[in-house]
Coordinates of C-alpha atoms in Angstrom, one line a residue:
H1 CA 39.0 80.7 234.7
D2 CA 42.8 81.4 234.9
L3 CA 43.2 85.0 234.1
V4 CA 46.8 85.2 235.3
D5 CA 48.1 85.7 231.8
F6 CA 45.5 88.3 230.9
H7 CA 46.9 91.7 230.2
V8 CA 45.6 94.9 228.7
D9 CA 47.8 98.0 228.0
F10 CA 48.4 100.8 225.7
A11 CA 51.4 100.2 223.4
A12 CA 54.1 102.8 224.4
S13 CA 55.3 103.2 220.9
E14 CA 51.8 103.3 219.5
P15 CA 49.7 105.3 221.9
D16 CA 46.5 104.8 219.9
L17 CA 46.7 101.0 219.9
I18 CA 45.1 99.0 222.7
R19 CA 46.6 95.6 223.1
V20 CA 44.8 92.7 224.9
Q21 CA 46.7 89.5 225.6
Y22 CA 45.2 86.3 227.0
R23 CA 47.8 83.5 227.2
D24 CA 49.3 83.4 223.7
M25 CA 46.6 85.3 221.8
W26 CA 46.7 89.0 221.1
S27 CA 43.9 91.2 219.8
L28 CA 44.6 94.6 218.4
A29 CA 41.9 97.2 218.6
P30 CA 43.2 100.5 217.3
E31 CA 41.1 103.7 217.2
S32 CA 43.4 105.7 215.0
A33 CA 46.6 103.7 214.7
R34 CA 49.0 104.6 211.9
R35 CA 50.7 101.2 211.9
V36 CA 50.4 97.7 213.4
R37 CA 53.3 96.3 215.4
R38 CA 54.5 93.0 214.2
L39 CA 54.1 90.6 217.1
Q40 CA 55.9 87.2 217.0
R41 CA 55.0 83.8 218.5
Q42 CA 51.4 84.8 219.3
Y43 CA 48.1 84.7 217.5
V44 CA 47.2 88.1 216.2
E45 CA 43.7 89.1 215.3
I46 CA 43.3 92.4 213.4
W47 CA 40.1 94.2 212.9
T48 CA 38.6 97.7 212.6
D49 CA 41.0 100.5 211.9
A50 CA 44.0 98.2 212.1
L51 CA 42.9 96.8 208.7
T52 CA 43.0 100.4 207.4
A53 CA 46.4 100.8 208.9
L54 CA 47.7 97.8 207.0
G55 CA 46.1 99.2 203.8
S56 CA 47.1 98.0 200.4
A57 CA 50.4 96.8 201.8
A58 CA 48.7 94.1 203.9
A59 CA 50.0 91.2 201.9
E60 CA 53.6 92.6 201.9
R61 CA 53.5 93.4 205.6
L62 CA 52.0 90.1 206.8
A63 CA 53.6 87.6 204.3
G64 CA 56.0 85.2 206.0
R65 CA 54.8 86.1 209.5
P66 CA 55.4 83.0 211.7
A67 CA 52.5 83.6 214.1
P68 CA 49.0 82.7 213.1
T69 CA 47.1 85.8 212.1
I70 CA 43.4 86.5 211.5
L71 CA 42.1 89.5 209.5
T72 CA 38.4 90.4 209.7
P73 CA 37.6 92.9 206.9
H74 CA 34.2 93.8 205.6
S75 CA 34.0 94.2 201.9
G76 CA 35.1 97.9 201.8
E77 CA 38.1 97.2 204.0
F78 CA 38.9 94.1 201.9
D79 CA 38.8 96.1 198.7
R80 CA 41.1 98.8 200.2
M81 CA 43.6 96.1 201.3
F82 CA 43.5 93.7 198.3
G83 CA 41.9 95.8 195.5
A84 CA 38.5 95.4 194.0
G85 CA 38.1 92.5 191.6
D86 CA 35.7 90.6 189.4
A87 CA 36.4 87.2 190.8
A88 CA 33.9 85.5 193.1
K89 CA 34.2 86.4 196.8
P90 CA 35.4 82.9 197.8
D91 CA 38.2 83.1 195.2
R92 CA 39.3 86.6 196.2
T93 CA 39.2 85.7 199.9
L94 CA 41.3 82.5 199.4
A95 CA 43.8 84.5 197.2
A96 CA 44.1 87.1 200.0
A97 CA 44.6 84.3 202.6
R98 CA 47.4 82.8 200.6
A99 CA 49.1 86.1 199.9
T100 CA 49.1 87.2 203.6
G101 CA 49.5 83.8 205.2
A102 CA 46.5 84.8 207.4
V103 CA 43.0 83.4 208.0
I104 CA 40.7 85.9 206.3
V105 CA 37.1 86.5 207.5
H106 CA 35.6 88.5 204.6
K107 CA 32.5 89.7 206.4
G108 CA 29.1 90.5 204.8
A109 CA 25.8 89.0 204.1
D110 CA 27.7 86.0 202.8
T111 CA 30.7 85.8 205.2
V112 CA 33.6 83.8 203.7
V113 CA 36.4 82.4 205.8
A114 CA 39.6 81.2 204.1
A115 CA 42.9 79.8 205.3
P116 CA 46.3 80.0 203.6
D117 CA 46.3 76.1 203.3
G118 CA 43.2 76.2 201.1
R119 CA 40.4 75.5 203.6
I120 CA 37.4 77.7 202.9
A121 CA 33.9 78.0 204.5
A122 CA 31.0 80.3 204.1
K123 CA 28.0 81.5 206.3
S124 CA 25.4 82.7 203.9
D125 CA 22.3 82.9 206.1
A126 CA 23.4 85.3 208.9
P127 CA 20.9 87.9 209.9
T128 CA 21.1 91.2 208.0
W129 CA 21.0 93.1 211.2
L130 CA 24.5 92.0 212.1
A131 CA 25.6 95.1 210.1
T132 CA 25.3 97.1 213.3
A133 CA 28.0 99.2 215.0
G134 CA 30.1 97.1 217.4
T135 CA 29.2 93.7 216.2
G136 CA 32.6 93.2 214.6
D137 CA 34.1 93.7 218.1
V138 CA 31.8 90.9 219.3
L139 CA 33.0 88.6 216.5
A140 CA 36.7 89.4 217.4
G141 CA 36.0 88.6 221.0
L142 CA 34.3 85.3 220.1
T143 CA 37.2 84.4 217.9
G144 CA 39.7 85.2 220.7
A145 CA 37.7 83.0 223.1
R146 CA 37.7 80.1 220.6
L147 CA 41.5 80.5 220.1
A148 CA 42.0 80.5 223.9
A149 CA 40.1 77.2 224.0
G150 CA 42.9 75.7 221.9
L151 CA 41.3 75.6 218.4
D152 CA 43.4 76.2 215.3
P153 CA 42.7 79.7 213.8
F154 CA 40.5 78.5 210.9
E155 CA 38.3 76.3 213.2
A156 CA 38.2 79.1 215.8
V157 CA 37.0 81.6 213.3
C158 CA 34.4 79.2 211.8
Q159 CA 32.9 78.6 215.2
A160 CA 33.0 82.3 216.0
V161 CA 31.2 83.2 212.8
W162 CA 28.5 80.7 213.5
L163 CA 28.1 81.8 217.1
H164 CA 28.0 85.4 216.0
A165 CA 25.2 84.8 213.6
R166 CA 23.2 82.6 216.1
V167 CA 23.4 85.1 218.9
A168 CA 22.1 87.8 216.5
E169 CA 19.2 85.6 215.6
L170 CA 18.4 85.1 219.3
A171 CA 18.7 88.9 219.9
G172 CA 16.3 89.7 217.0
P173 CA 16.6 92.8 214.8
A174 CA 16.4 95.5 217.5
F175 CA 19.6 95.3 219.5
I176 CA 22.9 96.9 220.2
A177 CA 26.2 95.0 220.1
D178 CA 26.3 94.7 223.9
D179 CA 23.1 92.7 223.8
L180 CA 24.8 89.8 222.0
V181 CA 27.3 88.7 224.6
P182 CA 24.8 87.5 227.2
L183 CA 23.3 85.2 224.6
V184 CA 26.5 83.3 223.8
P185 CA 26.0 80.7 226.5
R186 CA 22.5 80.0 225.2
A187 CA 23.8 79.5 221.6
I188 CA 26.6 77.2 222.8
G189 CA 24.0 75.3 224.9
E190 CA 21.9 74.7 221.8
C191 CA 24.9 73.0 220.2
L192 CA 25.3 70.7 223.2
T193 CA 21.7 69.6 223.2
R194 CA 21.2 68.9 219.5

């Protein structure tokens, strides 16, 4: 458990943006950020209000970025960033991944994960009670942990989405987001004993 490279601070130029760094992975958790700093050479995971900060310019602001990037919008955030459309959710998600160069986790009852290289996956049987305040933060943390384990961003996200759903199943419908984290070892243990 080497935490030597772990760092948390408030960005001086963006006082509303909390940055968390572990090794070469950054997570951005804004509360009312107006913009998202472009970070180079690290993984960047963007969720909550940072997605709103990117807005409809997401593709323009992220295209060509050399560092692997992960966006985790729910459907409302996705529509604000990429526009509403009639195409199927997997098609829209893949188009957004290709336009931004980012792995997109289009959350919902049927979460779709798409990578710019064309890989796509879906989790259609997650518990409905995952639509609870704070659970997106848990998903972001699980994703960061899988990235820190050395997985590529698409694989890290796919594992995190599965773990996120499984710990919610284990918690049952009456929980708060903080109840999910202690169940992660049990969910991982199930994978190892199957």
